[in-house]
Every structure is written in C-alpha cells, then in structure tokens.
PDB file of C-alpha atoms in Angstrom:
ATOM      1  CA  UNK A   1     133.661 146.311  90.218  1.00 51.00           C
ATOM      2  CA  UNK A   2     131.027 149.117  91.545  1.00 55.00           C
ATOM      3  CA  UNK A   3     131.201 152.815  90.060  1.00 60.00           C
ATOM      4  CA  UNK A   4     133.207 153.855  93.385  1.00 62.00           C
ATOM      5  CA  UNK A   5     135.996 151.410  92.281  1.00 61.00           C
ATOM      6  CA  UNK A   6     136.425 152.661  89.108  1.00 65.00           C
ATOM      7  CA  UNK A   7     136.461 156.008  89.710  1.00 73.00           C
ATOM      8  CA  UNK A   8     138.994 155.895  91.899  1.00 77.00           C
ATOM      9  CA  UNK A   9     142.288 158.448  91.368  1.00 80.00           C
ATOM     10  CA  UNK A  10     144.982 157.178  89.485  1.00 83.00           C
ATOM     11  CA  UNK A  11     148.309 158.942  88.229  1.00 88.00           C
ATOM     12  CA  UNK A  12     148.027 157.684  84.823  1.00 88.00           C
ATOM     13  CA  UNK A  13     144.896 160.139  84.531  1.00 92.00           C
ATOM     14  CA  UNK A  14     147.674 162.919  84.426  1.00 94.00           C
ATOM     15  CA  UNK A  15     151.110 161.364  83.452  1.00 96.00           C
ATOM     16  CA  UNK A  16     150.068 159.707  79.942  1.00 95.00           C
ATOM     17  CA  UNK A  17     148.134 162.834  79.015  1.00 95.00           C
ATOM     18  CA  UNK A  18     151.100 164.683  80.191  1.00 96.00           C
ATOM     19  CA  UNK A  19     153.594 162.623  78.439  1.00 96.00           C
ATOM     20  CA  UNK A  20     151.870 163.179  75.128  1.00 96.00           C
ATOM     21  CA  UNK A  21     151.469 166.690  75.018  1.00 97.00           C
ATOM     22  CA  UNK A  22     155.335 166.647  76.399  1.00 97.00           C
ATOM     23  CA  UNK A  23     156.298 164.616  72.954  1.00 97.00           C
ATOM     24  CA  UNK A  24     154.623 166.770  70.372  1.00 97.00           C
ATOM     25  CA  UNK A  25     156.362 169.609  71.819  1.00 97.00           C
ATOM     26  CA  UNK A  26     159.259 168.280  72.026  1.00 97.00           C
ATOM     27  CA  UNK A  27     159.076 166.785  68.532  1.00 97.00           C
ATOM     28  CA  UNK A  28     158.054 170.256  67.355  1.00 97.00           C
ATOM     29  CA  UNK A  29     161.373 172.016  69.486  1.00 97.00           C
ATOM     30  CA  UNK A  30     163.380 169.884  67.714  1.00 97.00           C
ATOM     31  CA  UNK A  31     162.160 170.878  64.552  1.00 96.00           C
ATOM     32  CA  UNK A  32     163.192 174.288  65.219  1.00 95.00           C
ATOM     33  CA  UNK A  33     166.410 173.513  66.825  1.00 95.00           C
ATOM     34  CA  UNK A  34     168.542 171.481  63.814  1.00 96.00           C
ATOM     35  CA  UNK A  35     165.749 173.585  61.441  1.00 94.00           C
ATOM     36  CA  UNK A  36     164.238 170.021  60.021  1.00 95.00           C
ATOM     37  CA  UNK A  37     160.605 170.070  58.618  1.00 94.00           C
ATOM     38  CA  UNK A  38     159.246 166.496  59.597  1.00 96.00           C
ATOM     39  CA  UNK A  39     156.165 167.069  57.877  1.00 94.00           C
ATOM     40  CA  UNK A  40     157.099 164.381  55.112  1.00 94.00           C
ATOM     41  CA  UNK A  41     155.918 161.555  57.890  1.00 96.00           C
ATOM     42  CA  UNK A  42     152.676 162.760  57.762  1.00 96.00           C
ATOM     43  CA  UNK A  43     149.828 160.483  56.435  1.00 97.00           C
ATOM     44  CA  UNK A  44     149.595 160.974  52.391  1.00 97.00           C
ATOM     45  CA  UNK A  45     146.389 159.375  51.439  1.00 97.00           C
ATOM     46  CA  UNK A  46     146.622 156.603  48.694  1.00 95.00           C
ATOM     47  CA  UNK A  47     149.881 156.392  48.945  1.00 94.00           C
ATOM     48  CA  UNK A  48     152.363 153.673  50.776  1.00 94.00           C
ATOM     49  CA  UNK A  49     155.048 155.375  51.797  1.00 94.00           C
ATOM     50  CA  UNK A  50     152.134 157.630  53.216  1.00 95.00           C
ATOM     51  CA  UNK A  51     151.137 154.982  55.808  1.00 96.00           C
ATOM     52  CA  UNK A  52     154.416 156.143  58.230  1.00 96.00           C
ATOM     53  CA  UNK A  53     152.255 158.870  58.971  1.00 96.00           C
ATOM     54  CA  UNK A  54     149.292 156.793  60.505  1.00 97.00           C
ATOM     55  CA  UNK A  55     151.977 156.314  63.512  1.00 96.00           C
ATOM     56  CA  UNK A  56     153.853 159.347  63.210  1.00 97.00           C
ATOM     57  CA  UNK A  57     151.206 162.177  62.008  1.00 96.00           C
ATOM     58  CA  UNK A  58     149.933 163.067  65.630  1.00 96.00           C
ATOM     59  CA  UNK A  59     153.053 164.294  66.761  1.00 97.00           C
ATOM     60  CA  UNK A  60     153.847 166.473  64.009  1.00 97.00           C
ATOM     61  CA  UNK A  61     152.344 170.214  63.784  1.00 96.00           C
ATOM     62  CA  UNK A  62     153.023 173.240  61.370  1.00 91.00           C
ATOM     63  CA  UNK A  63     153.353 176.087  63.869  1.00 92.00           C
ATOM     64  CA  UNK A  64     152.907 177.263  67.572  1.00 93.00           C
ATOM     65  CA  UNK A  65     149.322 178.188  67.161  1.00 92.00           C
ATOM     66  CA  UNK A  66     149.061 174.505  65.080  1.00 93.00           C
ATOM     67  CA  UNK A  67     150.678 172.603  68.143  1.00 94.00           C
ATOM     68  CA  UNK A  68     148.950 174.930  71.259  1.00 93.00           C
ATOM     69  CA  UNK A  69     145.271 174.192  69.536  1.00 92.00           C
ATOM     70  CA  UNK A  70     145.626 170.427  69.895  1.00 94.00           C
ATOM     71  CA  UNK A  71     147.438 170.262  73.480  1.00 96.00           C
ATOM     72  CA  UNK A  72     144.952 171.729  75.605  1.00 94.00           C
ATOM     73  CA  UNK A  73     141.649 169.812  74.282  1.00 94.00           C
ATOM     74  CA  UNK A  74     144.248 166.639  74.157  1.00 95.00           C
ATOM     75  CA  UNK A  75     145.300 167.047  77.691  1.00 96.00           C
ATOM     76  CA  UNK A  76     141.952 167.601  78.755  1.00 95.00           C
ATOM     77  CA  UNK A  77     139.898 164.877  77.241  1.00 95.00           C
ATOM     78  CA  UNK A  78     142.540 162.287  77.955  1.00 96.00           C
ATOM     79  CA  UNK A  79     142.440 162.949  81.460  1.00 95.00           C
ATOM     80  CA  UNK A  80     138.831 162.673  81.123  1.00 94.00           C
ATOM     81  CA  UNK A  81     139.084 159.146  78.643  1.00 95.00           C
ATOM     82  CA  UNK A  82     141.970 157.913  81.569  1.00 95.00           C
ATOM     83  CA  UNK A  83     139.729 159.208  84.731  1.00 93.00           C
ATOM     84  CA  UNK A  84     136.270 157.860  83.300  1.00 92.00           C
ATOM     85  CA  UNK A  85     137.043 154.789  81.089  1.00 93.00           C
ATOM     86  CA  UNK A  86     140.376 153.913  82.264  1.00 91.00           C
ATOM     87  CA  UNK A  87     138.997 149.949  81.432  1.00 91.00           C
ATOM     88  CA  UNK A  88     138.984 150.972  77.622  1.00 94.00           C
ATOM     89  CA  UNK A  89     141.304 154.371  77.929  1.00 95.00           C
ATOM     90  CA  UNK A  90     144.408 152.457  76.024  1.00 95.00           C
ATOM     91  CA  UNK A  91     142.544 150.499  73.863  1.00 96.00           C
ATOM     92  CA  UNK A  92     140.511 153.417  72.800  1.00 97.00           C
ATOM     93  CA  UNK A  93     144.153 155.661  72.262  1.00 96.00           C
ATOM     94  CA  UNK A  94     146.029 152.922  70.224  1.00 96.00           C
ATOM     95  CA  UNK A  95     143.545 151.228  67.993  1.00 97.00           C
ATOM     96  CA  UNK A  96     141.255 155.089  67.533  1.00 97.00           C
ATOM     97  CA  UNK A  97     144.112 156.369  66.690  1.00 97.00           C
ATOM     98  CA  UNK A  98     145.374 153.953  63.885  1.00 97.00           C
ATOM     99  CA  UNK A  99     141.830 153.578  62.509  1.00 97.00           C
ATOM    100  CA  UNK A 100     141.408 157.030  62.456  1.00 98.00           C
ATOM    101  CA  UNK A 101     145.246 157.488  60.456  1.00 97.00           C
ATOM    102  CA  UNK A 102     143.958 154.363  58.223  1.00 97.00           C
ATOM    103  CA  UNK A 103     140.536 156.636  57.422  1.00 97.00           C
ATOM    104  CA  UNK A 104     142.394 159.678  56.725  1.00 97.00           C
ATOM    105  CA  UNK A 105     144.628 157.532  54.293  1.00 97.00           C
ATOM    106  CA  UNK A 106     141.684 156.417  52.615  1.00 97.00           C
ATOM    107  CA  UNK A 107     139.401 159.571  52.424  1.00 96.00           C
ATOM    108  CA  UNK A 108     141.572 162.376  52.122  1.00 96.00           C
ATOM    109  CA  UNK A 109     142.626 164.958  49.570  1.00 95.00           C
ATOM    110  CA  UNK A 110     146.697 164.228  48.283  1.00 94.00           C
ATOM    111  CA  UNK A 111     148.752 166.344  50.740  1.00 94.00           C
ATOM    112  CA  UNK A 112     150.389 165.842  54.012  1.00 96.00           C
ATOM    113  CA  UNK A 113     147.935 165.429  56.793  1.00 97.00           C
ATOM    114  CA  UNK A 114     149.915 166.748  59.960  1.00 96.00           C
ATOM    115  CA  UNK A 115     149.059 167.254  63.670  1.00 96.00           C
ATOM    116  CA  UNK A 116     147.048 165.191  67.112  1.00 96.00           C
ATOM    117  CA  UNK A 117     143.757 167.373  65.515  1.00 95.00           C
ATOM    118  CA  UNK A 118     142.744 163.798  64.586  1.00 96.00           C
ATOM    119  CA  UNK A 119     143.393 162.475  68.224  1.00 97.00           C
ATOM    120  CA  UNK A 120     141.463 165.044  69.529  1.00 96.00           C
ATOM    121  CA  UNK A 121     138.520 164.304  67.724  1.00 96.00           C
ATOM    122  CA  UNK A 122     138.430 160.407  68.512  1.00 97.00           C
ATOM    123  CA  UNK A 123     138.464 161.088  72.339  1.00 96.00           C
ATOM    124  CA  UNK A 124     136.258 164.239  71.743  1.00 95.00           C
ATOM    125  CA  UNK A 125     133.655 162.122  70.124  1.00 95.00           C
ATOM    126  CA  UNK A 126     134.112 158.759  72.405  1.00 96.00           C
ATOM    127  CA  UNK A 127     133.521 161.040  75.594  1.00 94.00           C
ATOM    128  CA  UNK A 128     130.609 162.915  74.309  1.00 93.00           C
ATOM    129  CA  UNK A 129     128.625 159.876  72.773  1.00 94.00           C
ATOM    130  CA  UNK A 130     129.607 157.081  75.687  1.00 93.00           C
ATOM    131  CA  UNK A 131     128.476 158.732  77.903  1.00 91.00           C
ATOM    132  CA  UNK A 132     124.962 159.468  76.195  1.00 91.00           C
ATOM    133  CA  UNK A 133     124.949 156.041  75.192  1.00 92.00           C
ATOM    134  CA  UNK A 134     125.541 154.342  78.948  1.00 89.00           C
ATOM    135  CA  UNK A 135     123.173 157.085  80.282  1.00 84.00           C
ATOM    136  CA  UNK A 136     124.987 156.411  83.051  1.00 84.00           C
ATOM    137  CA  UNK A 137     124.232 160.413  85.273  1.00 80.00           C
ATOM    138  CA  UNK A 138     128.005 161.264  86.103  1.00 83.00           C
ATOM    139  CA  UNK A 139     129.350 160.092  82.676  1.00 87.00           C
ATOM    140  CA  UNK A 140     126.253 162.265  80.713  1.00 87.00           C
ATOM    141  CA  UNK A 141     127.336 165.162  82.714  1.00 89.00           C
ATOM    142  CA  UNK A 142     130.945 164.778  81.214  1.00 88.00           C
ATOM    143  CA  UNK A 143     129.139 164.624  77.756  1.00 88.00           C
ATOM    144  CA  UNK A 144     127.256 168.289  78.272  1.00 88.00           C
ATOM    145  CA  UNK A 145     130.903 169.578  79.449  1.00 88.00           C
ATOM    146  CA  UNK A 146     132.257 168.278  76.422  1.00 88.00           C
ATOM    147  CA  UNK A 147     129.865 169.446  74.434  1.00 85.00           C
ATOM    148  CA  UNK A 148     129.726 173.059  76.375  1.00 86.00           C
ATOM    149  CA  UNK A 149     133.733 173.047  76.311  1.00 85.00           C
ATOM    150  CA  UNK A 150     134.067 171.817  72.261  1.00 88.00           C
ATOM    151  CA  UNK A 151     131.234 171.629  70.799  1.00 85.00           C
ATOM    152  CA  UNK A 152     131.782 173.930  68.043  1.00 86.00           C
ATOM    153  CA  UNK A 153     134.543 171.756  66.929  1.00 89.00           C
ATOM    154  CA  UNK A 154     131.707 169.847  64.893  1.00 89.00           C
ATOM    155  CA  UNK A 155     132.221 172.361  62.500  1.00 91.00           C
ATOM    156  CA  UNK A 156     135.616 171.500  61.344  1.00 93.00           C
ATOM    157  CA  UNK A 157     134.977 168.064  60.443  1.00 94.00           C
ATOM    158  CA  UNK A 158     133.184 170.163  57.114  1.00 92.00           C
ATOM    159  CA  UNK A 159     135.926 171.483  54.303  1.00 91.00           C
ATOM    160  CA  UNK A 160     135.057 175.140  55.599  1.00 89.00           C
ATOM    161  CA  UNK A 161     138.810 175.956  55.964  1.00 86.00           C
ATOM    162  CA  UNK A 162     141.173 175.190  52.726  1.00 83.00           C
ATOM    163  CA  UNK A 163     144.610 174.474  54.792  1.00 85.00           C
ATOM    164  CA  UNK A 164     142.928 172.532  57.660  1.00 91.00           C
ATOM    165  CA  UNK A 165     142.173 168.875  57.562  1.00 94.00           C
ATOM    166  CA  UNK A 166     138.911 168.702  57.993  1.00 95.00           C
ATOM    167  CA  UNK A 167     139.013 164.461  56.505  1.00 96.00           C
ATOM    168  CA  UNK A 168     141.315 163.616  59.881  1.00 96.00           C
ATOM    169  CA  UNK A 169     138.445 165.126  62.114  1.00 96.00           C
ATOM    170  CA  UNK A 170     135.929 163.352  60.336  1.00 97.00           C
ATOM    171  CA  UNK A 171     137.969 160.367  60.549  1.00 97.00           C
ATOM    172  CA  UNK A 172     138.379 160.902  64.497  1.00 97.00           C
ATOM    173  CA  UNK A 173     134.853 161.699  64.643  1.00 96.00           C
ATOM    174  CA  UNK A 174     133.201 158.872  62.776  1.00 97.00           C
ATOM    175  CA  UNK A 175     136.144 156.288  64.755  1.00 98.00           C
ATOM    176  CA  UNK A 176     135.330 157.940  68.500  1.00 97.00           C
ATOM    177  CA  UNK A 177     130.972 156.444  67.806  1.00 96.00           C
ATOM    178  CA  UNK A 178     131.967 153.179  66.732  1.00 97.00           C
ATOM    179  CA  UNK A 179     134.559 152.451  69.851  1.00 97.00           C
ATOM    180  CA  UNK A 180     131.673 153.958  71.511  1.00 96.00           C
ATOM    181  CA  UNK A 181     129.285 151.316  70.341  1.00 96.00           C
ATOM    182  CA  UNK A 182     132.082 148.816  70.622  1.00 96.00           C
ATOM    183  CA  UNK A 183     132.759 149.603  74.269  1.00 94.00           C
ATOM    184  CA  UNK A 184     129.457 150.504  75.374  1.00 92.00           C
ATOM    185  CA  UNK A 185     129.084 147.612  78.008  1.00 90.00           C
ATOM    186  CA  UNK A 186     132.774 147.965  79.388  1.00 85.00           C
ATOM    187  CA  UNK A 187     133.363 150.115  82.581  1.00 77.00           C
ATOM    188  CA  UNK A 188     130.999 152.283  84.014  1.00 77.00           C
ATOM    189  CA  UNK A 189     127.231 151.840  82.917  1.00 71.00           C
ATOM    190  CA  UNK A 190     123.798 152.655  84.045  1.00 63.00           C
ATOM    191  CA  UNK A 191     123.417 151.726  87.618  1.00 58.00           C
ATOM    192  CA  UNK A 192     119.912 149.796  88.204  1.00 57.00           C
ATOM    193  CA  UNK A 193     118.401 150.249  91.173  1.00 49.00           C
ATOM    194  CA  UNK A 194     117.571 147.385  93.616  1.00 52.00           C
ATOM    195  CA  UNK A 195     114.653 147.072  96.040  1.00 52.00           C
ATOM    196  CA  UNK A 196     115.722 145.642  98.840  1.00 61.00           C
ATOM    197  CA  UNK A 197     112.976 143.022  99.768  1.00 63.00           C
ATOM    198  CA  UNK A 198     111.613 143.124 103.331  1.00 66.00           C
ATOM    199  CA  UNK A 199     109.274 141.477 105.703  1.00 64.00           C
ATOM    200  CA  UNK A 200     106.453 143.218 104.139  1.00 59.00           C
ATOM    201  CA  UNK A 201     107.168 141.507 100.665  1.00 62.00           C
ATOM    202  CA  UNK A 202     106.997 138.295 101.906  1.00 66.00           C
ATOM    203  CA  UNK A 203     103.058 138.545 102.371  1.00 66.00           C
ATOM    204  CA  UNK A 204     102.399 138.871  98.428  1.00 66.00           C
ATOM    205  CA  UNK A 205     103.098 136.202  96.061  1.00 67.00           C
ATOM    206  CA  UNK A 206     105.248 137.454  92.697  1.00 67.00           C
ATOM    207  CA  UNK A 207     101.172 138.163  91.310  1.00 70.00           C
ATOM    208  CA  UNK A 208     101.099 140.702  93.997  1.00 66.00           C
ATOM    209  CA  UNK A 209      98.216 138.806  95.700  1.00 71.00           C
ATOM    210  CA  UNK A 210      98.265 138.801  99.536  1.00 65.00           C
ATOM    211  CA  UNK A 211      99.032 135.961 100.979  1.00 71.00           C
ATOM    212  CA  UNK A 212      97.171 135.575 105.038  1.00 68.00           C
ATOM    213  CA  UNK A 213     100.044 134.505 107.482  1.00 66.00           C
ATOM    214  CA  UNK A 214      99.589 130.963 109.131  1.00 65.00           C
ATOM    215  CA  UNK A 215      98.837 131.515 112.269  1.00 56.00           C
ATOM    216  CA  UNK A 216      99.562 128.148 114.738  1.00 57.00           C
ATOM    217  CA  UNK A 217      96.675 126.676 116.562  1.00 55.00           C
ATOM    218  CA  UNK A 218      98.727 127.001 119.633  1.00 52.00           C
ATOM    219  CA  UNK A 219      98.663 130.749 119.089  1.00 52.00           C
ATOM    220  CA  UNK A 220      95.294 130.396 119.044  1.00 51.00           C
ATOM    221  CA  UNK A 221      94.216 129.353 122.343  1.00 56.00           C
ATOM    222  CA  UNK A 222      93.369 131.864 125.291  1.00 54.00           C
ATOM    223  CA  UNK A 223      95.786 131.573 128.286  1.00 57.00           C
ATOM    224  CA  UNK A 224      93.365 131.822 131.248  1.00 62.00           C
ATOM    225  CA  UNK A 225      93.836 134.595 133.080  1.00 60.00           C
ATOM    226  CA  UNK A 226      93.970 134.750 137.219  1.00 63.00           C
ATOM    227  CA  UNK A 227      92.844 137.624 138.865  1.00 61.00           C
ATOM    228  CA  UNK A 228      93.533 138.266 142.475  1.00 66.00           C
ATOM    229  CA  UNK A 229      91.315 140.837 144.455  1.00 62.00           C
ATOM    230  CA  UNK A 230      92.636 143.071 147.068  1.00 66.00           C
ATOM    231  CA  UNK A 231      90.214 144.475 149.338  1.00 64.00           C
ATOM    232  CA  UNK A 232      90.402 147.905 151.381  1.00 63.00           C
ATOM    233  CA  UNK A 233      90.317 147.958 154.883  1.00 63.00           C
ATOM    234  CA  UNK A 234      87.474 150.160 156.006  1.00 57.00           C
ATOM    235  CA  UNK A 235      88.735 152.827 158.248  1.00 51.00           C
TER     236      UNK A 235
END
C-alpha cells in the first residue's frame, strides 16, 4: 500500500476521538448529577484492588479545568494517531494505554491517579518520535507541530507540581518511544526513491564501464547511391 493509500480520509479519524472525549465528559456529568466521586477506580499503585483503575483511570477527572486540559490535546493527537498511523492507531490506544496504567501502578506515589493526562502523553510521545524515527517528510512535519503545539508538556513528566501526576506522564511518555520502536516499520515510512532505468543505462555494465553497441555487418555496408542528371536547356 503506497503513502496515497494510507492517507486516505476516513471517519474513524474523527468519530473514535470524538467518542472518547464524549465519555469522559459524560462520565464526569454524571458525577455531578447523582453527586458520586468515582475517583476510588483510579489506579492505586502497589495495590490490587488498584489495578481497576488501569481500565477505568482515563475517564475519570477531578474538575472542569482537570477534564477540559486533557480533551483538546486528546482529540487532537488522536485524530492525528487515527489520520497518520491508522495501521497501528488501535493497537497503539489499547495496549499504550494499559502499559502505561500497569507503569503508573508500579512507579507511583500511594494515592489515586485520576484522569486521560496519561493517554495524552502516550499518543503525544508516539506522534512526535515516529515520525522522527521513519523520517518519513509529511510524518516529521507532524512531529515539529507536535512539538510546536505541546512541547512544553515535557515538563510535567518531572514532580514540579505536588497534586499532579507527573509518574502517569512519565509512564505515557516512556510507553509512546517503545510502541514507537515497536511499530517503526508498520504504515507509512521513508519513501526511497527509484531511478527509472532507460535506454541510456543499458550502454554501461553495473561497473559503470561503457559498453560499444554491436553494430550488424549488414548495417555496415554502403547502399550505392544513383544519381540522375538533369540538364538545362540552353535558351
């Protein structure tokens, strides 16, 4: 399949991103509605009961401000994963996303570890470093707009705020390089360019000495050549 091919539209580049952002708000107006607290399913590192939250952690924020910070970078670079790696795109959600739950679990402090921040990171970091990494020209350009757009998220993945979980964006982080690695020979790669070979080839051997064309004997002889004189008729 050429690079045309699999860039070509396709819904899901808008619906799933849509559909996610759609459940964590809706996850979060229920909250508010019956006045529950679902913060209890987060991931608690160390813990077992703390697993639930490996599945159910990116869907649960503390606030407004909490649940708007994650849904326009998650929007945004899942359209790009689902647009530009659609081969990998579900893979890449699923399996990033409960690696980067099971890292949290490990490396984290003992609290509830809430909200998509963790999501965002894994498809943050797989869009910035595939494309660097398949140096393929359209897919490096999405890496310098990802890096121009949220690049100062790096930041974050140091403990430089107290109540933010800065372990979950190092987990997404360190998980979005490895599927990087993992997937760096599926989809779109680094288009080679091919000579196409001519005429003009043909008369050099793969040394690049010339090679004199064989010229038929035939070819070789003079055809005689008639001449017929037409005189003027003197006035």
């Amino acid at each position: 399949m050429n690079t045309e091919q699999q860039l070509k539209f396709s819904s899901t580049v808008f619906t799933i991103p849509f559909l996610f952002v759609f459940t964590i708000w809706l996850v979060y107006w229920i909250e508010i509605k019956f006045g529950w607290n679902f913060n209890k399913f987060g991931v608690f590192p160390r813990n077992f009961s703390g697993l639930k939250g490996v599945l159910c952690s990116p869907f649960i924020h503390s606030d407004t401000k909490h649940l708007f910070n994650n849904s326009v970078p998650l929007f945004v670079l899942s359209a790009c994963l689902f647009y530009f790696y659609k081969e990998v795109a579900i893979k890449v959600l699923l399996f990033g996303g409960i690696i980067t739950g099971l890292l949290t679990w490990l490396i984290a402090r003992e609290s509830y570890h809430i909200g998509a921040s963790g999501i965002v990171y894994l498809l943050f970091s797989f869009v910035l470093f595939s494309g660097i990494i398949k140096k393929n020209y359209r897919l490096v350009a999405v890496s310098f707009i990802t890096i121009f757009l949220y690049g100062s998220m790096v930041w974050y993945v140091l403990p430089i705020k107290e109540e933010m979980s800065w372990e979950g964006h190092l987990s997404g982080l360190i998980t979005g390089i490895v599927l990087a690695l993992l997937y760096k020979n599926k989809g779109i790669i680094k288009e080679r360019f091919e000579f196409s070979k001519t005429e003009f080839d043909d008369m050099f051997d793969k040394n690049g000495n010339y090679i004199p064309p064989i010229v038929e004997e035939a070819e070789l002889e003079l055809k005689e050549i008639k001449y017929r004189y037409i005189y003027k008729e003197e006035e």
